[in-house]
Each structure stands twice: as C-alpha cells, then as structure tokens.
Amino acid sequence: MNNYTVVVVDDHTLLSQAIEAMVNTFEQFKVLYTCKNGKELTEHFADSPSKVANIVLMDINMPIMNGIETTAWITTNYPEVNVMALSVEDDDSTVLKMLKAGAIGYLLKDTEKSVLEKALLETTKHGFYHTKSVTQLLMKSITGKIENQIDLKEKEIEFLKLACSELTYKEIADIMCLSPKTIDNYRNELFTKLNVKNRVGLVMYAIKNKIYTP
C-alpha cells in the first residue's frame, strides 16, 4: 500500500497539531512536519528533496508569506506537489484566488474527518478534489469568450473527455494506446492552451464547453 507524505501549513500551532494528528490516523498518509507560514515551507523544500511532500494542506491567512503566495510558489517550483487549501475563509474571491494560484482543491476547516481523508485519497488518484460548491464557483468564473475560440485537435478532445473520468493518466495512456510521456505532453499543452493549472481546470473547461456532461 502506498504511503503519501503531507505537510501542514498553518500559523495556529494547536490547530496544525490537531490536523497533523488527524491525518496520521489515515492509513495511507503521514505528516512529515508542520510550518507556521509559507516562508518556512519554502525553506524546508529547498533544504532537502526528502522534505518535499506529496500533498500540502495550506491555510490562507498567515504572516510573512500567505497561502496564496505560497501556493503560487509551489505551483511554479514544485508542480508535482498537490496543494489542498484548508481554511476558514469561504468567500468566492479567496477561493478563486487559491485555485488560480494552483490549488487542486479547497476545504473548510470545519470539514468532517471522513471528507478530509476522501479528499486526500481523491487527490492521490486523480490529481484534484473539488466539492460541488467549488465546481459551481469555477463554472461561474469562466467567461468562455477566449475558450470558445480555441481550436482543439481530435486527440486533445479525446484526452479531455477521459480526463473527466476517474481514470489515472497512465490508464488514459493505455486506453488511447499512447505512452505515458505522450499523455503528459497532451496534458501540459492543454494546460497552456486553456490557461489552466491543474486537472480540475481541464474538467471545468470540458463541462463549460459541453465536451463532457457529468
């Protein structure tokens, strides 16, 4: 069974310790360490590859370097790391800023333990996790003006449809009879072409433009 590493970034020590203890009860996850702000995390990541976690649970309002700034930094420098926002902030503007910075999901701190575990598991399987409310918010935020002018190739459309399923990228490669590297190229090209940063962005584009119907 795979063991995935997690880092908790939160400036409230007692809360971060509680989150750490909770995550450590999940069978497939282990917290490497906690940080009080984004600056601490960047220092840990730069210190050693062993300190780069699979998933970062990120608070937003923190001193020195907040969650949005830190998420953007991770997205740029460690794109393989998945950032899940975990915050008390629930206003649309903050949620969108985090997602645009590269977060692959957004949870509130009053989330049930079972939902947090499900979100972590979904993230390891599919590269994103989003609640119904976040999905609706993302769809509202997409204007479609530029998107409707984008010319997608037949293979890109096929990939996009499959990306909306629960299949892993490797499974998509097998179905399309392509190498995993070619699938990675399709994904990265679509990220650039559609101006999105993660798989949830691909899904939202496909739904908005009726390429995929949930």
mmCIF file of C-alpha atoms in Angstrom:
data_model
loop_
_atom_site.group_PDB
_atom_site.id
_atom_site.type_symbol
_atom_site.label_atom_id
_atom_site.label_comp_id
_atom_site.label_asym_id
_atom_site.label_seq_id
_atom_site.Cartn_x
_atom_site.Cartn_y
_atom_site.Cartn_z
ATOM 1 C CA MET A 1 0.000 0.000 0.000
ATOM 2 C CA ASN A 2 1.299 3.440 -0.927
ATOM 3 C CA ASN A 3 2.233 5.879 1.802
ATOM 4 C CA TYR A 4 1.816 9.524 0.856
ATOM 5 C CA THR A 5 3.522 12.382 2.651
ATOM 6 C CA VAL A 6 1.749 15.516 3.834
ATOM 7 C CA VAL A 7 2.875 18.903 5.156
ATOM 8 C CA VAL A 8 0.521 21.110 7.180
ATOM 9 C CA VAL A 9 0.994 24.883 6.846
ATOM 10 C CA ASP A 10 -0.945 26.856 9.464
ATOM 11 C CA ASP A 11 0.057 29.652 11.804
ATOM 12 C CA HIS A 12 -2.139 28.338 14.649
ATOM 13 C CA THR A 13 0.072 25.802 16.420
ATOM 14 C CA LEU A 14 -2.648 23.897 18.273
ATOM 15 C CA LEU A 15 -4.753 23.618 15.142
ATOM 16 C CA SER A 16 -1.862 22.437 12.978
ATOM 17 C CA GLN A 17 -1.000 19.828 15.607
ATOM 18 C CA ALA A 18 -4.617 18.646 15.643
ATOM 19 C CA ILE A 19 -4.644 18.378 11.837
ATOM 20 C CA GLU A 20 -1.340 16.514 11.939
ATOM 21 C CA ALA A 21 -2.697 14.023 14.487
ATOM 22 C CA MET A 22 -5.842 13.513 12.416
ATOM 23 C CA VAL A 23 -4.005 12.932 9.136
ATOM 24 C CA ASN A 24 -1.647 10.480 10.822
ATOM 25 C CA THR A 25 -4.652 8.276 11.644
ATOM 26 C CA PHE A 26 -5.319 7.867 7.903
ATOM 27 C CA GLU A 27 -3.844 4.583 6.723
ATOM 28 C CA GLN A 28 -2.141 5.861 3.571
ATOM 29 C CA PHE A 29 -0.873 9.235 4.824
ATOM 30 C CA LYS A 30 1.853 10.554 7.081
ATOM 31 C CA VAL A 31 2.630 14.145 8.063
ATOM 32 C CA LEU A 32 6.312 14.970 7.587
ATOM 33 C CA TYR A 33 6.211 18.232 9.536
ATOM 34 C CA THR A 34 4.198 21.408 10.112
ATOM 35 C CA CYS A 35 5.002 25.024 9.217
ATOM 36 C CA LYS A 36 3.723 28.319 10.590
ATOM 37 C CA ASN A 37 3.834 30.154 7.261
ATOM 38 C CA GLY A 38 4.804 29.795 3.628
ATOM 39 C CA LYS A 39 8.332 31.066 4.196
ATOM 40 C CA GLU A 40 9.073 28.149 6.500
ATOM 41 C CA LEU A 41 7.772 25.726 3.891
ATOM 42 C CA THR A 42 9.925 27.175 1.096
ATOM 43 C CA GLU A 43 12.975 26.821 3.319
ATOM 44 C CA HIS A 44 12.147 23.184 4.116
ATOM 45 C CA PHE A 45 11.560 22.343 0.447
ATOM 46 C CA ALA A 46 14.835 23.984 -0.569
ATOM 47 C CA ASP A 47 16.709 22.227 2.233
ATOM 48 C CA SER A 48 16.266 18.636 1.040
ATOM 49 C CA PRO A 49 14.277 16.607 -1.529
ATOM 50 C CA SER A 50 13.172 14.374 1.363
ATOM 51 C CA LYS A 51 11.216 17.316 2.775
ATOM 52 C CA VAL A 52 9.151 17.809 -0.401
ATOM 53 C CA ALA A 53 5.765 16.256 0.366
ATOM 54 C CA ASN A 54 3.187 14.757 -1.993
ATOM 55 C CA ILE A 55 0.434 16.990 -0.605
ATOM 56 C CA VAL A 56 0.413 20.317 1.249
ATOM 57 C CA LEU A 57 -2.582 21.271 3.404
ATOM 58 C CA MET A 58 -2.457 25.055 3.140
ATOM 59 C CA ASP A 59 -4.004 27.721 5.338
ATOM 60 C CA ILE A 60 -4.530 31.124 3.687
ATOM 61 C CA ASN A 61 -4.211 33.966 6.174
ATOM 62 C CA MET A 62 -0.688 33.684 7.559
ATOM 63 C CA PRO A 63 2.075 36.182 8.369
ATOM 64 C CA ILE A 64 5.261 36.657 6.303
ATOM 65 C CA MET A 65 4.060 34.555 3.338
ATOM 66 C CA ASN A 66 0.370 33.725 2.980
ATOM 67 C CA GLY A 67 -1.307 30.690 1.436
ATOM 68 C CA ILE A 68 -1.996 32.216 -1.955
ATOM 69 C CA GLU A 69 1.609 33.372 -2.399
ATOM 70 C CA THR A 70 2.947 30.034 -1.194
ATOM 71 C CA THR A 71 0.645 28.037 -3.449
ATOM 72 C CA ALA A 72 1.780 30.037 -6.476
ATOM 73 C CA TRP A 73 5.403 29.430 -5.470
ATOM 74 C CA ILE A 74 4.839 25.665 -5.159
ATOM 75 C CA THR A 75 2.987 25.548 -8.490
ATOM 76 C CA THR A 76 5.940 27.230 -10.194
ATOM 77 C CA ASN A 77 8.791 25.424 -8.468
ATOM 78 C CA TYR A 78 7.292 22.056 -7.493
ATOM 79 C CA PRO A 79 4.411 21.379 -9.909
ATOM 80 C CA GLU A 80 4.311 17.722 -8.874
ATOM 81 C CA VAL A 81 3.188 18.729 -5.360
ATOM 82 C CA ASN A 82 -0.574 18.967 -4.813
ATOM 83 C CA VAL A 83 -1.795 21.868 -2.673
ATOM 84 C CA MET A 84 -5.118 21.474 -0.882
ATOM 85 C CA ALA A 85 -6.460 24.658 0.720
ATOM 86 C CA LEU A 86 -7.734 24.171 4.272
ATOM 87 C CA SER A 87 -9.108 27.426 5.601
ATOM 88 C CA VAL A 88 -11.891 29.232 7.472
ATOM 89 C CA GLU A 89 -12.198 31.648 4.541
ATOM 90 C CA ASP A 90 -15.226 30.838 2.394
ATOM 91 C CA ASP A 91 -15.719 33.951 0.248
ATOM 92 C CA ASP A 92 -15.753 33.378 -3.509
ATOM 93 C CA SER A 93 -12.873 35.752 -4.193
ATOM 94 C CA THR A 94 -10.464 33.958 -1.857
ATOM 95 C CA VAL A 95 -11.453 30.507 -3.150
ATOM 96 C CA LEU A 96 -10.858 31.581 -6.756
ATOM 97 C CA LYS A 97 -7.511 33.194 -5.923
ATOM 98 C CA MET A 98 -6.306 29.960 -4.333
ATOM 99 C CA LEU A 99 -7.486 27.826 -7.249
ATOM 100 C CA LYS A 100 -5.949 30.203 -9.793
ATOM 101 C CA ALA A 101 -2.684 30.066 -7.822
ATOM 102 C CA GLY A 102 -2.683 26.321 -8.428
ATOM 103 C CA ALA A 103 -4.550 24.686 -5.523
ATOM 104 C CA ILE A 104 -6.181 21.415 -6.590
ATOM 105 C CA GLY A 105 -8.955 21.660 -4.021
ATOM 106 C CA TYR A 106 -10.488 23.820 -1.302
ATOM 107 C CA LEU A 107 -11.810 22.625 2.049
ATOM 108 C CA LEU A 108 -13.090 24.496 5.073
ATOM 109 C CA LYS A 109 -11.620 23.752 8.487
ATOM 110 C CA ASP A 110 -14.960 22.501 9.799
ATOM 111 C CA THR A 111 -14.822 19.686 7.241
ATOM 112 C CA GLU A 112 -15.597 16.222 8.600
ATOM 113 C CA LYS A 113 -12.651 13.881 9.163
ATOM 114 C CA SER A 114 -14.026 11.413 6.615
ATOM 115 C CA VAL A 115 -14.290 14.140 3.969
ATOM 116 C CA LEU A 116 -10.680 15.196 4.521
ATOM 117 C CA GLU A 117 -9.499 11.603 4.104
ATOM 118 C CA LYS A 118 -11.611 11.228 0.966
ATOM 119 C CA ALA A 119 -10.174 14.473 -0.423
ATOM 120 C CA LEU A 120 -6.611 13.263 0.177
ATOM 121 C CA LEU A 121 -7.334 9.901 -1.440
ATOM 122 C CA GLU A 122 -9.011 11.514 -4.465
ATOM 123 C CA THR A 123 -6.030 13.811 -4.842
ATOM 124 C CA THR A 124 -3.569 10.914 -4.962
ATOM 125 C CA LYS A 125 -5.721 9.075 -7.526
ATOM 126 C CA HIS A 126 -6.880 11.863 -9.813
ATOM 127 C CA GLY A 127 -4.722 14.896 -9.036
ATOM 128 C CA PHE A 128 -7.599 17.040 -7.765
ATOM 129 C CA TYR A 129 -10.597 17.131 -5.438
ATOM 130 C CA HIS A 130 -13.414 19.623 -5.555
ATOM 131 C CA THR A 131 -16.702 19.937 -3.730
ATOM 132 C CA LYS A 132 -19.954 20.734 -5.513
ATOM 133 C CA SER A 133 -19.841 24.363 -4.345
ATOM 134 C CA VAL A 134 -16.303 24.836 -5.675
ATOM 135 C CA THR A 135 -17.299 23.270 -9.007
ATOM 136 C CA GLN A 136 -20.218 25.690 -9.325
ATOM 137 C CA LEU A 137 -17.991 28.634 -8.434
ATOM 138 C CA LEU A 138 -15.404 27.662 -11.038
ATOM 139 C CA MET A 139 -18.047 27.317 -13.714
ATOM 140 C CA LYS A 140 -19.409 30.772 -12.906
ATOM 141 C CA SER A 141 -15.920 32.252 -13.114
ATOM 142 C CA ILE A 142 -15.286 31.025 -16.652
ATOM 143 C CA THR A 143 -16.403 33.582 -19.226
ATOM 144 C CA GLY A 144 -15.896 31.385 -22.255
ATOM 145 C CA LYS A 145 -15.025 34.307 -24.577
ATOM 146 C CA ILE A 146 -11.478 33.186 -25.255
ATOM 147 C CA GLU A 147 -12.175 29.499 -24.678
ATOM 148 C CA ASN A 148 -14.745 29.298 -27.488
ATOM 149 C CA GLN A 149 -12.092 30.450 -29.951
ATOM 150 C CA ILE A 150 -9.672 27.661 -29.003
ATOM 151 C CA ASP A 151 -9.203 25.027 -31.672
ATOM 152 C CA LEU A 152 -8.735 21.584 -30.123
ATOM 153 C CA LYS A 153 -7.386 18.603 -32.030
ATOM 154 C CA GLU A 154 -9.346 15.338 -32.116
ATOM 155 C CA LYS A 155 -6.842 13.583 -29.832
ATOM 156 C CA GLU A 156 -6.920 16.504 -27.394
ATOM 157 C CA ILE A 157 -10.701 16.273 -27.189
ATOM 158 C CA GLU A 158 -10.497 12.512 -26.617
ATOM 159 C CA PHE A 159 -7.937 13.059 -23.869
ATOM 160 C CA LEU A 160 -10.047 15.824 -22.333
ATOM 161 C CA LYS A 161 -13.096 13.546 -22.110
ATOM 162 C CA LEU A 162 -11.079 10.795 -20.463
ATOM 163 C CA ALA A 163 -9.510 13.297 -18.047
ATOM 164 C CA CYS A 164 -13.017 13.989 -16.726
ATOM 165 C CA SER A 165 -13.301 10.390 -15.549
ATOM 166 C CA GLU A 166 -11.737 8.693 -12.538
ATOM 167 C CA LEU A 167 -9.007 7.187 -14.707
ATOM 168 C CA THR A 168 -5.376 7.858 -13.866
ATOM 169 C CA TYR A 169 -3.157 9.401 -16.545
ATOM 170 C CA LYS A 170 -1.472 6.006 -17.005
ATOM 171 C CA GLU A 171 -4.846 4.340 -17.581
ATOM 172 C CA ILE A 172 -5.739 7.060 -20.081
ATOM 173 C CA ALA A 173 -2.489 6.352 -21.913
ATOM 174 C CA ASP A 174 -3.397 2.657 -22.140
ATOM 175 C CA ILE A 175 -6.886 3.411 -23.486
ATOM 176 C CA MET A 176 -5.542 5.838 -26.093
ATOM 177 C CA CYS A 177 -2.701 3.430 -26.980
ATOM 178 C CA LEU A 178 -0.145 6.117 -26.275
ATOM 179 C CA SER A 179 2.862 6.329 -23.987
ATOM 180 C CA PRO A 180 2.513 7.998 -20.571
ATOM 181 C CA LYS A 181 5.011 10.626 -21.776
ATOM 182 C CA THR A 182 2.780 11.495 -24.751
ATOM 183 C CA ILE A 183 -0.196 11.809 -22.411
ATOM 184 C CA ASP A 184 1.845 14.110 -20.176
ATOM 185 C CA ASN A 185 2.566 16.232 -23.252
ATOM 186 C CA TYR A 186 -1.158 16.400 -24.121
ATOM 187 C CA ARG A 187 -1.926 17.449 -20.562
ATOM 188 C CA ASN A 188 0.769 20.137 -20.431
ATOM 189 C CA GLU A 189 -0.175 21.504 -23.864
ATOM 190 C CA LEU A 190 -3.817 21.771 -22.788
ATOM 191 C CA PHE A 191 -2.789 23.471 -19.543
ATOM 192 C CA THR A 192 -1.093 26.129 -21.665
ATOM 193 C CA LYS A 193 -3.732 26.300 -24.400
ATOM 194 C CA LEU A 194 -6.680 26.545 -21.986
ATOM 195 C CA ASN A 195 -4.804 28.675 -19.431
ATOM 196 C CA VAL A 196 -5.448 26.279 -16.539
ATOM 197 C CA LYS A 197 -3.049 24.891 -13.956
ATOM 198 C CA ASN A 198 -4.445 21.514 -12.972
ATOM 199 C CA ARG A 199 -6.854 18.712 -13.831
ATOM 200 C CA VAL A 200 -9.836 20.411 -12.233
ATOM 201 C CA GLY A 201 -9.338 23.258 -14.711
ATOM 202 C CA LEU A 202 -9.490 20.764 -17.585
ATOM 203 C CA VAL A 203 -12.709 19.302 -16.188
ATOM 204 C CA MET A 204 -14.299 22.728 -15.798
ATOM 205 C CA TYR A 205 -13.404 23.658 -19.372
ATOM 206 C CA ALA A 206 -14.854 20.402 -20.689
ATOM 207 C CA ILE A 207 -18.110 20.884 -18.761
ATOM 208 C CA LYS A 208 -18.426 24.558 -19.683
ATOM 209 C CA ASN A 209 -17.933 23.837 -23.379
ATOM 210 C CA LYS A 210 -20.133 20.715 -23.377
ATOM 211 C CA ILE A 211 -17.230 18.429 -24.273
ATOM 212 C CA TYR A 212 -18.166 16.384 -21.210
ATOM 213 C CA THR A 213 -21.532 16.061 -19.486
ATOM 214 C CA PRO A 214 -21.399 14.881 -15.834
#
